[in-house]
Short mmCIF file of C-alpha atoms in Angstrom, two decimals:
data_model
loop_
_atom_site.label_atom_id
_atom_site.label_comp_id
_atom_site.label_asym_id
_atom_site.label_seq_id
_atom_site.Cartn_x
_atom_site.Cartn_y
_atom_site.Cartn_z
CA ASP Q 336 72.87 89.14 43.88
CA VAL Q 337 74.12 91.79 46.25
CA ILE Q 338 73.65 94.66 43.80
CA ASP Q 339 70.01 95.24 42.88
CA SER Q 340 70.36 98.33 40.70
CA PRO Q 341 71.37 97.74 37.06
CA PHE Q 342 73.12 101.12 37.11
CA MET Q 343 75.21 100.22 40.17
CA PHE Q 344 76.00 96.82 38.65
CA ILE Q 345 77.47 98.52 35.57
CA VAL Q 346 79.39 101.03 37.71
CA PHE Q 347 80.74 98.13 39.78
CA ASN Q 348 81.93 96.36 36.63
CA ILE Q 349 83.70 99.51 35.43
CA SER Q 350 85.33 99.80 38.87
CA LYS Q 351 86.55 96.20 38.56
CA TRP Q 352 88.20 97.07 35.23
CA ILE Q 353 89.91 100.10 36.81
CA ALA Q 354 91.19 97.94 39.67
CA ALA Q 355 92.45 95.32 37.21
CA ILE Q 356 94.32 98.00 35.25
CA SER Q 357 95.87 99.33 38.46
CA VAL Q 358 97.08 95.89 39.55
CA THR Q 359 98.38 95.10 36.05
CA ASN Q 360 100.31 98.37 35.97
CA HIS Q 361 101.76 97.72 39.42
CA VAL Q 362 102.96 94.24 38.42
CA ALA Q 363 104.37 95.57 35.13
CA ALA Q 364 106.18 98.36 37.00
CA CYS Q 365 107.72 95.87 39.43
CA LEU Q 366 108.84 93.61 36.58
CA TRP Q 367 110.24 96.60 34.68
CA TYR Q 368 112.24 97.63 37.74
CA LEU Q 369 113.38 94.02 38.30
CA ILE Q 370 114.63 93.75 34.71
CA GLY Q 371 116.33 97.12 34.97
CA ARG Q 372 118.04 96.23 38.24
CA TRP Q 373 119.01 92.75 36.99
CA THR Q 374 120.62 94.14 33.84
CA GLN Q 375 122.32 96.86 35.91
CA LEU Q 376 123.82 94.22 38.23
CA ALA Q 377 124.94 92.25 35.15
CA GLY Q 378 127.04 95.25 34.12
CA MET Q 379 124.79 96.53 31.34
CA ARG Q 380 123.61 100.09 30.97
CA SER Q 381 120.01 100.24 32.23
CA TRP Q 382 117.11 102.63 32.40
CA VAL Q 383 117.70 102.57 36.16
CA ASP Q 384 121.09 104.27 35.60
CA ASP Q 385 119.43 107.07 33.63
CA ILE Q 386 116.97 108.18 36.32
CA GLY Q 387 119.61 108.62 39.04
CA GLY Q 388 119.57 107.93 42.75
CA THR Q 389 121.13 105.18 44.85
CA ILE Q 390 119.71 101.83 45.88
CA GLU Q 391 120.45 102.50 49.57
CA ASP Q 392 118.21 105.56 49.82
CA PRO Q 393 114.52 104.60 50.42
CA GLY Q 394 113.45 107.87 48.81
CA ASP Q 395 115.32 106.93 45.66
CA LEU Q 396 113.63 103.52 45.67
CA PHE Q 397 110.25 105.29 45.75
CA TRP Q 398 111.43 107.52 42.88
CA ARG Q 399 112.42 104.42 40.89
CA TYR Q 400 109.10 102.69 41.60
CA THR Q 401 107.07 105.74 40.58
CA SER Q 402 109.22 106.07 37.45
CA ALA Q 403 108.59 102.39 36.63
CA LEU Q 404 104.87 102.82 37.32
CA HIS Q 405 104.78 105.89 35.10
CA TRP Q 406 106.53 103.89 32.36
CA SER Q 407 104.00 101.07 32.77
CA ILE Q 408 101.02 103.42 32.51
CA THR Q 409 102.45 105.03 29.38
CA GLN Q 410 102.60 101.60 27.74
CA PHE Q 411 98.81 101.32 28.11
CA THR Q 412 98.03 104.80 26.85
CA PRO Q 413 99.16 107.04 24.01
CA ALA Q 414 101.39 108.97 26.44
CA ALA Q 415 105.15 109.43 26.30
CA MET Q 416 107.90 109.23 28.90
CA ASP Q 417 111.64 109.81 29.10
CA VAL Q 418 112.42 106.29 30.43
CA ASN Q 419 113.57 104.01 27.61
CA ALA Q 420 115.12 100.58 27.21
CA ARG Q 421 118.94 100.67 27.26
CA ASN Q 422 119.75 97.02 26.53
CA VAL Q 423 118.32 93.93 24.79
CA PRO Q 424 116.46 92.40 27.79
CA GLU Q 425 114.77 95.75 28.48
CA ARG Q 426 113.89 96.14 24.79
CA ILE Q 427 112.33 92.66 24.73
CA ALA Q 428 110.34 93.54 27.86
CA CYS Q 429 109.14 96.74 26.16
CA ILE Q 430 107.99 94.85 23.07
CA PHE Q 431 106.12 92.29 25.18
CA MET Q 432 104.55 95.06 27.26
CA VAL Q 433 103.36 97.01 24.23
CA LEU Q 434 101.73 93.89 22.75
CA LEU Q 435 100.08 93.05 26.09
CA ALA Q 436 98.95 96.65 26.53
CA LEU Q 437 97.43 96.67 23.04
CA ILE Q 438 95.30 93.64 23.83
CA VAL Q 439 94.33 94.72 27.36
CA PHE Q 440 93.64 98.36 26.46
CA SER Q 441 91.47 97.35 23.49
CA SER Q 442 89.46 94.96 25.67
CA ILE Q 443 88.99 97.57 28.36
CA VAL Q 444 87.92 100.29 25.92
CA GLY Q 445 85.41 97.88 24.38
CA SER Q 446 84.02 96.84 27.77
CA VAL Q 447 83.74 100.40 29.09
CA SER Q 448 82.07 101.54 25.84
CA SER Q 449 79.61 98.68 26.12
CA ALA Q 450 78.85 99.57 29.75
CA ILE Q 451 78.27 103.23 28.86
CA ASP Q 452 75.95 102.16 26.03
CA GLN Q 453 74.03 100.01 28.51
CA LEU Q 454 73.64 103.02 30.81
CA ARG Q 455 72.39 105.17 27.93
CA ASN Q 456 69.96 102.50 26.80
CA MET Q 457 68.59 102.14 30.34
CA ASP Q 458 67.99 105.90 30.49
CA GLY Q 459 66.45 105.88 27.01
CA GLU Q 460 64.15 102.97 27.85
CA GLU Q 461 62.93 104.73 30.99
CA LYS Q 462 62.17 107.91 29.02
CA LYS Q 463 60.32 105.87 26.42
CA GLN Q 464 58.20 104.21 29.11
CA PHE Q 465 57.30 107.61 30.66
CA TRP Q 466 56.39 108.96 27.22
CA LEU Q 467 54.12 105.96 26.59
CA LEU Q 468 52.52 106.44 30.02
CA ARG Q 469 51.85 110.16 29.36
CA ARG Q 470 50.32 109.28 26.00
CA TYR Q 471 48.15 106.57 27.60
CA LEU Q 472 46.95 108.91 30.37
CA LYS Q 473 46.10 111.56 27.80
CA GLU Q 474 44.21 109.08 25.60
CA GLN Q 475 42.25 107.83 28.62
CA LYS Q 476 41.42 111.44 29.50
CA VAL Q 477 42.85 111.15 33.01
CA GLN Q 478 42.72 114.51 34.82
CA HIS Q 479 45.94 116.51 34.57
CA ARG Q 480 46.36 116.68 38.34
CA THR Q 481 46.03 112.89 38.66
CA SER Q 482 48.44 112.35 35.75
CA VAL Q 483 51.05 114.58 37.39
CA ARG Q 484 50.70 112.69 40.69
CA ILE Q 485 51.11 109.34 38.92
CA MET Q 486 54.19 110.57 37.04
CA LYS Q 487 55.80 112.00 40.19
CA PHE Q 488 55.11 108.82 42.12
CA LEU Q 489 56.72 106.67 39.43
CA GLN Q 490 59.73 108.98 39.07
CA HIS Q 491 60.53 108.59 42.77
CA TYR Q 492 59.62 104.91 43.01
#
């Protein structure tokens, strides 16, 4: 294993989840834009029509992408946005996205909660071990100065 620290291993796993969410939202945003553009080209009213801009202007394309990304992120969270489906294919995509987001978001919340619990338990276990050591040193009548040195050494080890 490359990562020796249990703490860093948990942080790395949380980072992997964040990266996975980011990639998923990017892909969903691109698909949302694709569906919107496809329905627009088919002559249907689309969410793309509602946000304005022209396809020729690169700045407008960035505006459309960020709008689609914002829409995608709001599907995974309890947030709201002013971009809505305007036709049947977009509505179907929205329904699919909400169901996918429900499953993914629930899994992520569960995994992150579990990782945070692991971090808390690691901290709690370490405190318990130090408490047991202090009690042992006191029962063995180890000099206070020596006990302090042992505790400091172990805290920095």
